[in-house]
Amino acid sequence: MNITDIRLRKLPTEGKLKAIVSVTLNDEIVIHDIKIIEGIDSLFLAMPSRKLANGEFRDIAHPINAEARKELEDAVFKEYHAVKEKLNQEQESEEAPEEA
């Protein structure tokens, strides 16, 4: 699997939903609406899903094996932390008093 682009489309400031992500594979296929969720112990990815008639949710796209899931998680979380760090630095520089 060659992850060629990761875009964080939404970063809510409150709640357990931390970001909504789109991932491009091989510059050919994109998977939208992957969610980064804050769990009890750590962050996890929730793959895009749809609600069935019986009320259950079923993933409409997901990794086939543990290695692919880990590769996807590592890449998405790396990008998420980089974007969060950049936003924190921008916020700190805006809050810092200007020197005379």
Short mmCIF file of C-alpha atoms in Angstrom, two decimals:
data_model
loop_
_atom_site.label_atom_id
_atom_site.label_comp_id
_atom_site.label_asym_id
_atom_site.label_seq_id
_atom_site.Cartn_x
_atom_site.Cartn_y
_atom_site.Cartn_z
CA MET A 1 0.00 0.00 0.00
CA ASN A 2 1.37 3.37 -0.99
CA ILE A 3 -0.24 6.24 0.93
CA THR A 4 0.36 9.29 -1.25
CA ASP A 5 -1.72 11.95 0.55
CA ILE A 6 -3.42 12.51 3.88
CA ARG A 7 -5.74 15.47 4.42
CA LEU A 8 -7.33 16.45 7.68
CA ARG A 9 -10.59 18.08 6.67
CA LYS A 10 -12.05 18.90 10.05
CA LEU A 11 -10.50 19.31 13.50
CA PRO A 12 -13.27 19.83 16.08
CA THR A 13 -12.09 21.51 19.26
CA GLU A 14 -14.43 19.63 21.61
CA GLY A 15 -15.63 16.07 22.03
CA LYS A 16 -14.15 12.67 21.26
CA LEU A 17 -14.03 13.24 17.49
CA LYS A 18 -10.57 14.69 16.86
CA ALA A 19 -10.45 14.84 13.05
CA ILE A 20 -12.05 13.69 9.82
CA VAL A 21 -9.47 12.46 7.34
CA SER A 22 -9.20 11.65 3.64
CA VAL A 23 -6.43 9.26 2.55
CA THR A 24 -5.23 8.85 -1.03
CA LEU A 25 -3.66 5.56 -2.12
CA ASN A 26 -1.25 5.34 -5.08
CA ASP A 27 -2.45 8.76 -6.32
CA GLU A 28 -5.45 6.81 -7.67
CA ILE A 29 -8.01 6.04 -4.95
CA VAL A 30 -9.24 8.20 -2.08
CA ILE A 31 -11.02 7.08 1.08
CA HIS A 32 -13.05 9.88 2.69
CA ASP A 33 -14.57 10.16 6.17
CA ILE A 34 -12.02 8.23 8.20
CA LYS A 35 -12.47 9.51 11.75
CA ILE A 36 -9.85 9.93 14.45
CA ILE A 37 -11.59 9.20 17.75
CA GLU A 38 -10.29 9.67 21.27
CA GLY A 39 -10.70 6.35 23.06
CA ILE A 40 -10.23 5.55 26.75
CA ASP A 41 -6.48 4.91 26.44
CA SER A 42 -5.51 6.28 23.03
CA LEU A 43 -6.63 7.53 19.65
CA PHE A 44 -8.10 5.10 17.12
CA LEU A 45 -9.34 5.19 13.55
CA ALA A 46 -12.99 4.63 12.70
CA MET A 47 -13.35 3.69 9.06
CA PRO A 48 -16.18 5.10 6.93
CA SER A 49 -19.40 3.19 7.49
CA ARG A 50 -23.10 3.19 6.74
CA LYS A 51 -26.10 2.39 8.90
CA LEU A 52 -27.96 -0.79 8.03
CA ALA A 53 -31.74 -1.27 8.26
CA ASN A 54 -31.32 -3.11 11.58
CA GLY A 55 -29.49 -0.11 13.11
CA GLU A 56 -26.02 -1.63 12.99
CA PHE A 57 -23.12 0.09 11.26
CA ARG A 58 -20.95 -1.64 8.67
CA ASP A 59 -17.59 -0.39 7.38
CA ILE A 60 -17.69 0.41 3.68
CA ALA A 61 -13.89 0.54 3.40
CA HIS A 62 -11.31 -0.96 5.73
CA PRO A 63 -7.83 -2.54 5.83
CA ILE A 64 -7.79 -6.25 5.07
CA ASN A 65 -5.12 -7.25 7.60
CA ALA A 66 -3.33 -6.03 10.73
CA GLU A 67 -0.23 -4.89 8.83
CA ALA A 68 -2.27 -2.67 6.50
CA ARG A 69 -4.24 -1.25 9.46
CA LYS A 70 -1.01 -0.44 11.32
CA GLU A 71 0.51 1.23 8.25
CA LEU A 72 -2.64 3.34 7.79
CA GLU A 73 -2.86 4.24 11.49
CA ASP A 74 0.82 5.19 11.71
CA ALA A 75 0.62 7.47 8.66
CA VAL A 76 -2.66 9.14 9.70
CA PHE A 77 -1.60 9.67 13.32
CA LYS A 78 1.77 11.07 12.21
CA GLU A 79 0.01 13.64 10.02
CA TYR A 80 -2.55 14.40 12.74
CA HIS A 81 0.15 15.10 15.34
CA ALA A 82 2.12 17.25 12.86
CA VAL A 83 -0.97 19.36 12.07
CA LYS A 84 -1.86 19.69 15.76
CA GLU A 85 1.71 20.77 16.58
CA LYS A 86 1.65 23.37 13.80
CA LEU A 87 -1.70 24.72 15.00
CA ASN A 88 -0.44 24.89 18.59
CA GLN A 89 2.67 26.81 17.49
CA GLU A 90 0.55 29.26 15.48
CA GLN A 91 -1.77 29.74 18.42
CA GLU A 92 1.15 30.36 20.81
CA SER A 93 2.71 32.92 18.47
CA GLU A 94 -0.61 34.76 18.19
CA GLU A 95 -0.98 34.83 21.98
CA ALA A 96 2.62 35.96 22.66
CA PRO A 97 2.86 39.70 23.41
CA GLU A 98 4.68 41.66 20.76
CA GLU A 99 8.01 43.13 21.77
CA ALA A 100 8.44 46.91 21.51
#
